[in-house]
Short mmCIF file of N, CA and C in Angstrom, two decimals:
data_model
loop_
_atom_site.label_atom_id
_atom_site.label_comp_id
_atom_site.label_asym_id
_atom_site.label_seq_id
_atom_site.Cartn_x
_atom_site.Cartn_y
_atom_site.Cartn_z
N PHE A 10 72.10 28.75 70.93
CA PHE A 10 72.74 30.25 70.64
C PHE A 10 73.15 30.61 71.60
N GLU A 11 73.95 31.81 71.75
CA GLU A 11 75.08 32.06 72.53
C GLU A 11 74.78 33.62 73.02
N VAL A 12 74.62 33.69 74.48
CA VAL A 12 74.00 35.29 75.03
C VAL A 12 75.09 36.42 74.45
N ARG A 13 74.85 37.38 74.11
CA ARG A 13 75.32 38.81 73.18
C ARG A 13 75.02 39.36 74.30
N ASN A 14 73.93 39.95 74.86
CA ASN A 14 74.16 40.79 75.89
C ASN A 14 73.05 40.21 76.82
N ASP A 15 73.33 41.14 78.07
CA ASP A 15 72.48 40.70 79.21
C ASP A 15 72.25 41.58 80.34
N VAL A 16 71.20 42.55 80.05
CA VAL A 16 70.99 43.86 80.87
C VAL A 16 70.01 43.71 81.70
N GLY A 17 70.28 43.59 82.97
CA GLY A 17 69.38 44.12 84.19
C GLY A 17 69.00 45.61 84.75
N TYR A 18 67.77 45.78 84.85
CA TYR A 18 67.35 47.23 85.61
C TYR A 18 66.51 46.78 86.53
N GLU A 19 66.49 46.93 87.85
CA GLU A 19 65.81 46.83 88.89
C GLU A 19 65.59 45.24 89.01
N ASP A 20 63.90 45.30 89.02
CA ASP A 20 63.60 43.70 88.74
C ASP A 20 63.82 43.04 87.43
N MET A 21 64.04 43.75 86.27
CA MET A 21 63.99 43.00 85.16
C MET A 21 65.29 42.83 84.25
N ARG A 22 65.21 42.07 83.24
CA ARG A 22 66.16 41.54 82.47
C ARG A 22 66.06 41.53 81.05
N TRP A 23 66.94 42.01 80.30
CA TRP A 23 66.63 41.58 78.37
C TRP A 23 67.86 40.83 78.23
N ILE A 24 67.88 39.87 77.51
CA ILE A 24 69.00 39.17 76.76
C ILE A 24 68.76 39.14 75.03
N THR A 25 70.02 39.36 74.89
CA THR A 25 69.88 39.24 73.51
C THR A 25 70.92 37.91 72.97
N VAL A 26 70.27 37.12 72.09
CA VAL A 26 70.54 35.86 71.74
C VAL A 26 70.64 35.37 70.57
N GLY A 27 71.87 34.67 69.94
CA GLY A 27 72.13 34.96 68.62
C GLY A 27 73.01 33.14 67.71
N PRO A 28 72.67 32.81 66.89
CA PRO A 28 73.45 31.83 66.85
C PRO A 28 74.85 32.72 66.53
N PRO A 29 75.97 31.55 66.85
CA PRO A 29 77.49 31.84 66.98
C PRO A 29 78.18 32.57 65.76
N ASP A 30 77.51 31.65 64.93
CA ASP A 30 78.23 31.78 63.03
C ASP A 30 77.41 32.76 62.40
N GLN A 31 76.17 33.50 63.08
CA GLN A 31 75.66 34.18 62.43
C GLN A 31 75.31 35.85 63.16
N PRO A 32 76.46 36.67 63.19
CA PRO A 32 76.27 37.84 63.84
C PRO A 32 75.20 38.87 63.67
N ASP A 33 75.03 39.29 62.59
CA ASP A 33 73.84 39.69 62.42
C ASP A 33 72.68 39.40 62.62
N THR A 34 72.36 38.11 62.89
CA THR A 34 70.77 37.84 63.64
C THR A 34 71.11 37.71 65.07
N SER A 35 69.84 38.16 65.64
CA SER A 35 69.69 38.52 67.45
C SER A 35 68.04 38.09 67.33
N ILE A 36 68.02 37.94 68.66
CA ILE A 36 67.05 37.71 69.22
C ILE A 36 67.07 38.77 70.28
N VAL A 37 65.87 39.66 70.86
CA VAL A 37 66.05 40.07 72.04
C VAL A 37 64.62 39.43 72.87
N LEU A 38 65.05 38.89 73.84
CA LEU A 38 63.98 38.15 74.90
C LEU A 38 63.86 39.39 76.47
N THR A 39 62.82 39.96 76.36
CA THR A 39 62.32 41.11 77.02
C THR A 39 61.00 40.30 77.76
N PRO A 40 60.84 40.98 79.43
CA PRO A 40 59.53 40.42 80.05
C PRO A 40 58.45 41.35 79.46
N PRO A 41 57.05 40.68 79.35
CA PRO A 41 56.23 41.22 78.65
C PRO A 41 55.84 42.30 79.46
N ALA A 42 54.66 43.31 78.87
CA ALA A 42 54.09 44.11 79.38
C ALA A 42 54.87 44.81 80.72
N VAL A 43 56.25 45.34 80.54
CA VAL A 43 57.33 46.37 81.10
C VAL A 43 57.20 47.55 80.92
N ASP A 44 56.21 47.91 79.74
CA ASP A 44 56.12 48.98 79.56
C ASP A 44 55.76 50.48 80.28
N PRO A 45 56.53 51.30 81.23
CA PRO A 45 55.70 52.10 82.47
C PRO A 45 54.83 52.87 81.71
N GLY A 46 54.16 52.80 80.17
CA GLY A 46 53.03 53.61 80.00
C GLY A 46 51.67 52.93 79.85
N ILE A 47 52.20 51.68 80.24
CA ILE A 47 50.42 51.07 79.92
C ILE A 47 50.21 51.25 81.57
N THR A 48 48.62 51.05 81.71
CA THR A 48 48.24 51.13 82.91
C THR A 48 47.81 49.53 83.69
N ASP A 49 47.29 49.22 84.74
CA ASP A 49 47.35 47.84 85.16
C ASP A 49 46.43 46.99 84.65
N ASP A 50 45.26 47.54 83.66
CA ASP A 50 44.29 46.73 82.90
C ASP A 50 44.87 46.40 82.05
N GLU A 51 45.91 46.98 81.41
CA GLU A 51 46.51 47.02 80.02
C GLU A 51 47.65 45.91 80.34
N ARG A 52 48.13 45.56 80.96
CA ARG A 52 49.16 44.38 81.61
C ARG A 52 48.19 43.44 81.78
N ARG A 53 47.45 43.31 82.32
CA ARG A 53 46.22 42.20 82.54
C ARG A 53 46.06 41.70 81.16
N THR A 54 45.31 42.45 80.28
CA THR A 54 44.90 42.54 79.28
C THR A 54 46.38 41.43 78.74
N VAL A 55 47.41 42.06 78.48
CA VAL A 55 48.54 41.24 78.01
C VAL A 55 48.77 39.86 78.62
N LEU A 56 48.76 39.94 79.61
CA LEU A 56 49.46 38.65 80.29
C LEU A 56 48.46 37.62 79.77
N GLU A 57 46.90 37.90 79.65
CA GLU A 57 45.62 37.09 79.34
C GLU A 57 45.93 36.54 78.28
N MET A 58 46.31 37.17 77.07
CA MET A 58 46.78 37.24 75.69
C MET A 58 47.71 36.51 75.30
N ILE A 59 48.80 36.60 76.34
CA ILE A 59 50.04 35.52 76.22
C ILE A 59 49.65 34.26 77.07
N ALA A 60 49.34 34.42 77.78
CA ALA A 60 48.67 32.78 78.48
C ALA A 60 47.49 32.09 77.32
N LYS A 61 47.13 32.77 76.54
CA LYS A 61 46.38 32.43 75.31
C LYS A 61 46.92 32.15 73.83
N GLY A 62 48.00 32.36 74.07
CA GLY A 62 48.98 32.29 72.72
C GLY A 62 48.86 33.28 71.74
N THR A 63 47.60 34.49 72.01
CA THR A 63 47.59 35.24 70.80
C THR A 63 48.29 36.77 70.94
N TYR A 64 49.32 37.17 71.72
CA TYR A 64 50.17 38.17 72.06
C TYR A 64 51.02 38.46 70.85
N ALA A 65 52.14 37.45 70.55
CA ALA A 65 52.78 37.58 69.74
C ALA A 65 53.09 36.33 69.27
N MET A 66 54.08 36.56 67.99
CA MET A 66 54.31 35.17 67.46
C MET A 66 55.90 35.32 67.00
N VAL A 67 56.53 34.18 66.85
CA VAL A 67 57.42 33.81 66.18
C VAL A 67 57.66 33.58 64.72
N VAL A 68 58.40 34.18 63.99
CA VAL A 68 58.24 34.28 62.43
C VAL A 68 59.63 33.77 62.08
N LEU A 69 59.33 32.24 61.12
CA LEU A 69 60.92 31.76 60.82
C LEU A 69 60.51 31.65 59.09
N ALA A 70 61.90 31.81 59.01
CA ALA A 70 61.96 31.28 57.16
C ALA A 70 62.61 30.09 56.83
N ALA A 71 61.96 29.07 55.78
CA ALA A 71 62.69 27.88 55.30
C ALA A 71 62.65 28.08 54.30
N ASP A 72 63.89 27.28 53.38
CA ASP A 72 64.29 27.37 52.17
C ASP A 72 62.99 26.48 51.15
N ASP A 73 62.55 25.51 52.54
CA ASP A 73 61.24 24.45 51.44
C ASP A 73 60.04 24.80 52.55
N LEU A 74 59.17 25.69 52.20
CA LEU A 74 57.89 25.95 52.96
C LEU A 74 57.04 24.62 53.08
N GLU A 75 57.09 24.10 51.88
CA GLU A 75 56.22 22.93 52.28
C GLU A 75 56.61 21.39 52.84
N ALA A 76 57.86 21.45 52.51
CA ALA A 76 58.74 20.19 53.74
C ALA A 76 58.66 20.83 54.68
N VAL A 77 58.86 21.57 54.72
CA VAL A 77 58.69 22.15 56.45
C VAL A 77 57.25 22.04 57.13
N PHE A 78 56.39 22.48 56.82
CA PHE A 78 54.46 22.41 56.94
C PHE A 78 54.53 21.17 57.35
N ALA A 79 55.07 20.13 56.02
CA ALA A 79 54.60 18.61 56.09
C ALA A 79 55.25 17.97 57.34
N GLN A 80 56.40 18.27 57.86
CA GLN A 80 56.91 17.84 59.01
C GLN A 80 56.37 17.98 60.11
N VAL A 81 56.24 19.67 60.48
CA VAL A 81 55.18 19.96 61.67
C VAL A 81 54.18 19.58 61.91
N GLU A 82 53.03 19.33 60.10
CA GLU A 82 52.18 18.93 60.67
C GLU A 82 52.07 17.75 61.22
N ALA A 83 52.97 16.50 60.40
CA ALA A 83 53.01 15.24 60.95
C ALA A 83 53.31 15.04 62.42
N SER A 84 53.96 15.84 63.18
CA SER A 84 54.69 15.88 64.38
C SER A 84 53.24 16.28 64.95
N GLY A 85 52.44 16.90 64.87
CA GLY A 85 50.70 17.03 65.69
C GLY A 85 50.80 18.49 65.69
N ALA A 86 51.58 19.15 65.70
CA ALA A 86 51.12 20.87 65.82
C ALA A 86 49.91 21.13 65.36
N GLU A 87 49.19 21.95 66.26
CA GLU A 87 47.78 22.60 65.55
C GLU A 87 48.33 23.10 64.22
N VAL A 88 47.70 23.21 63.47
CA VAL A 88 47.68 23.84 62.56
C VAL A 88 46.54 25.31 62.13
N VAL A 89 47.13 26.17 61.80
CA VAL A 89 46.30 27.47 62.18
C VAL A 89 45.91 27.83 60.78
N GLU A 90 47.22 28.10 59.67
CA GLU A 90 46.63 27.99 58.69
C GLU A 90 47.93 27.49 57.56
N PRO A 91 47.57 26.55 56.69
CA PRO A 91 48.22 25.91 55.86
C PRO A 91 48.66 26.93 54.63
N PRO A 92 49.91 26.14 54.30
CA PRO A 92 50.85 27.57 53.15
C PRO A 92 50.09 28.02 52.11
N THR A 93 50.20 29.53 52.43
CA THR A 93 49.21 29.93 51.46
C THR A 93 50.15 31.47 51.12
N ASP A 94 49.63 31.98 49.83
CA ASP A 94 50.10 32.86 49.16
C ASP A 94 49.62 34.29 49.59
N GLN A 95 49.97 34.76 50.35
CA GLN A 95 49.29 36.11 50.93
C GLN A 95 49.00 37.30 50.57
N PRO A 96 48.33 38.00 50.69
CA PRO A 96 48.42 39.21 49.61
C PRO A 96 49.30 40.33 50.08
N TYR A 97 50.30 40.33 51.09
CA TYR A 97 51.16 41.00 51.24
C TYR A 97 52.35 40.54 50.40
N GLY A 98 52.65 39.67 50.04
CA GLY A 98 53.43 39.00 49.19
C GLY A 98 54.33 37.51 49.47
N THR A 99 54.17 37.40 50.63
CA THR A 99 54.93 36.24 50.77
C THR A 99 53.99 34.92 51.00
N ARG A 100 54.89 33.46 51.32
CA ARG A 100 53.65 32.85 51.14
C ARG A 100 54.47 31.74 52.44
N ASP A 101 53.60 31.59 53.28
CA ASP A 101 54.07 31.42 55.01
C ASP A 101 52.74 30.34 55.26
N CYS A 102 52.83 29.86 56.07
CA CYS A 102 51.86 28.90 56.91
C CYS A 102 51.97 29.67 58.31
N SER A 103 51.23 29.24 59.33
CA SER A 103 50.95 29.29 60.38
C SER A 103 50.16 27.83 61.44
N VAL A 104 51.33 27.83 63.06
CA VAL A 104 50.91 26.92 63.23
C VAL A 104 50.90 27.34 64.95
N ARG A 105 50.37 26.08 66.05
CA ARG A 105 51.13 26.91 67.30
C ARG A 105 51.54 25.53 67.64
N ASP A 106 52.55 26.19 69.03
CA ASP A 106 52.94 25.04 69.56
C ASP A 106 52.74 24.44 70.74
N PRO A 107 52.93 23.79 71.26
CA PRO A 107 52.25 22.81 72.52
C PRO A 107 51.60 23.72 73.71
N ALA A 108 52.67 24.65 73.85
CA ALA A 108 52.10 25.98 74.94
C ALA A 108 50.78 27.19 74.07
N GLY A 109 50.77 27.09 72.75
CA GLY A 109 49.69 27.73 72.25
C GLY A 109 50.13 28.88 71.31
N ASN A 110 51.58 28.91 71.36
CA ASN A 110 52.62 29.78 70.96
C ASN A 110 52.35 30.20 69.52
N MET A 111 51.93 31.07 69.06
CA MET A 111 51.81 31.28 66.94
C MET A 111 53.20 31.11 66.52
N ILE A 112 53.25 30.59 65.95
CA ILE A 112 54.45 30.29 64.72
C ILE A 112 54.33 30.28 63.27
N LYS A 113 54.91 31.48 62.63
CA LYS A 113 54.61 31.79 61.15
C LYS A 113 55.94 31.03 60.89
N ILE A 114 56.02 30.45 59.52
CA ILE A 114 56.81 30.03 58.70
C ILE A 114 56.81 30.25 57.57
N GLN A 115 58.08 31.69 57.03
CA GLN A 115 57.55 32.07 55.54
C GLN A 115 58.65 31.18 54.74
N GLN A 116 58.06 31.59 53.16
CA GLN A 116 58.94 30.72 52.36
C GLN A 116 60.55 31.93 52.18
N ALA A 117 61.68 30.71 52.48
CA ALA A 117 62.79 32.38 52.53
C ALA A 117 63.00 32.77 50.75
N ARG A 118 62.91 33.96 50.70
CA ARG A 118 62.96 34.37 49.45
C ARG A 118 64.70 33.98 49.21
#
């Protein structure tokens, strides 16, 4: 990835990255729980959820979901849900990375 934007404000930063050959694809990395409208208790809850890997997830797409799932499963990743036809119209699976973060992989359309 290349850094496309790096914005600093007070003691925080927002960084936008993306693949050099795909200018329309970007990921924005932001600090957790920085919304000035949340309380200290809410901020603590968010940080606890992050520590457990239940706050957010990464969603990826694969041309061959079954093959990617087999490879990820063989690597020892924790399987949360095998490839499944979801009621909302996609086929996907969910795993956790070694840090406990949820990763959902969808069949590309």
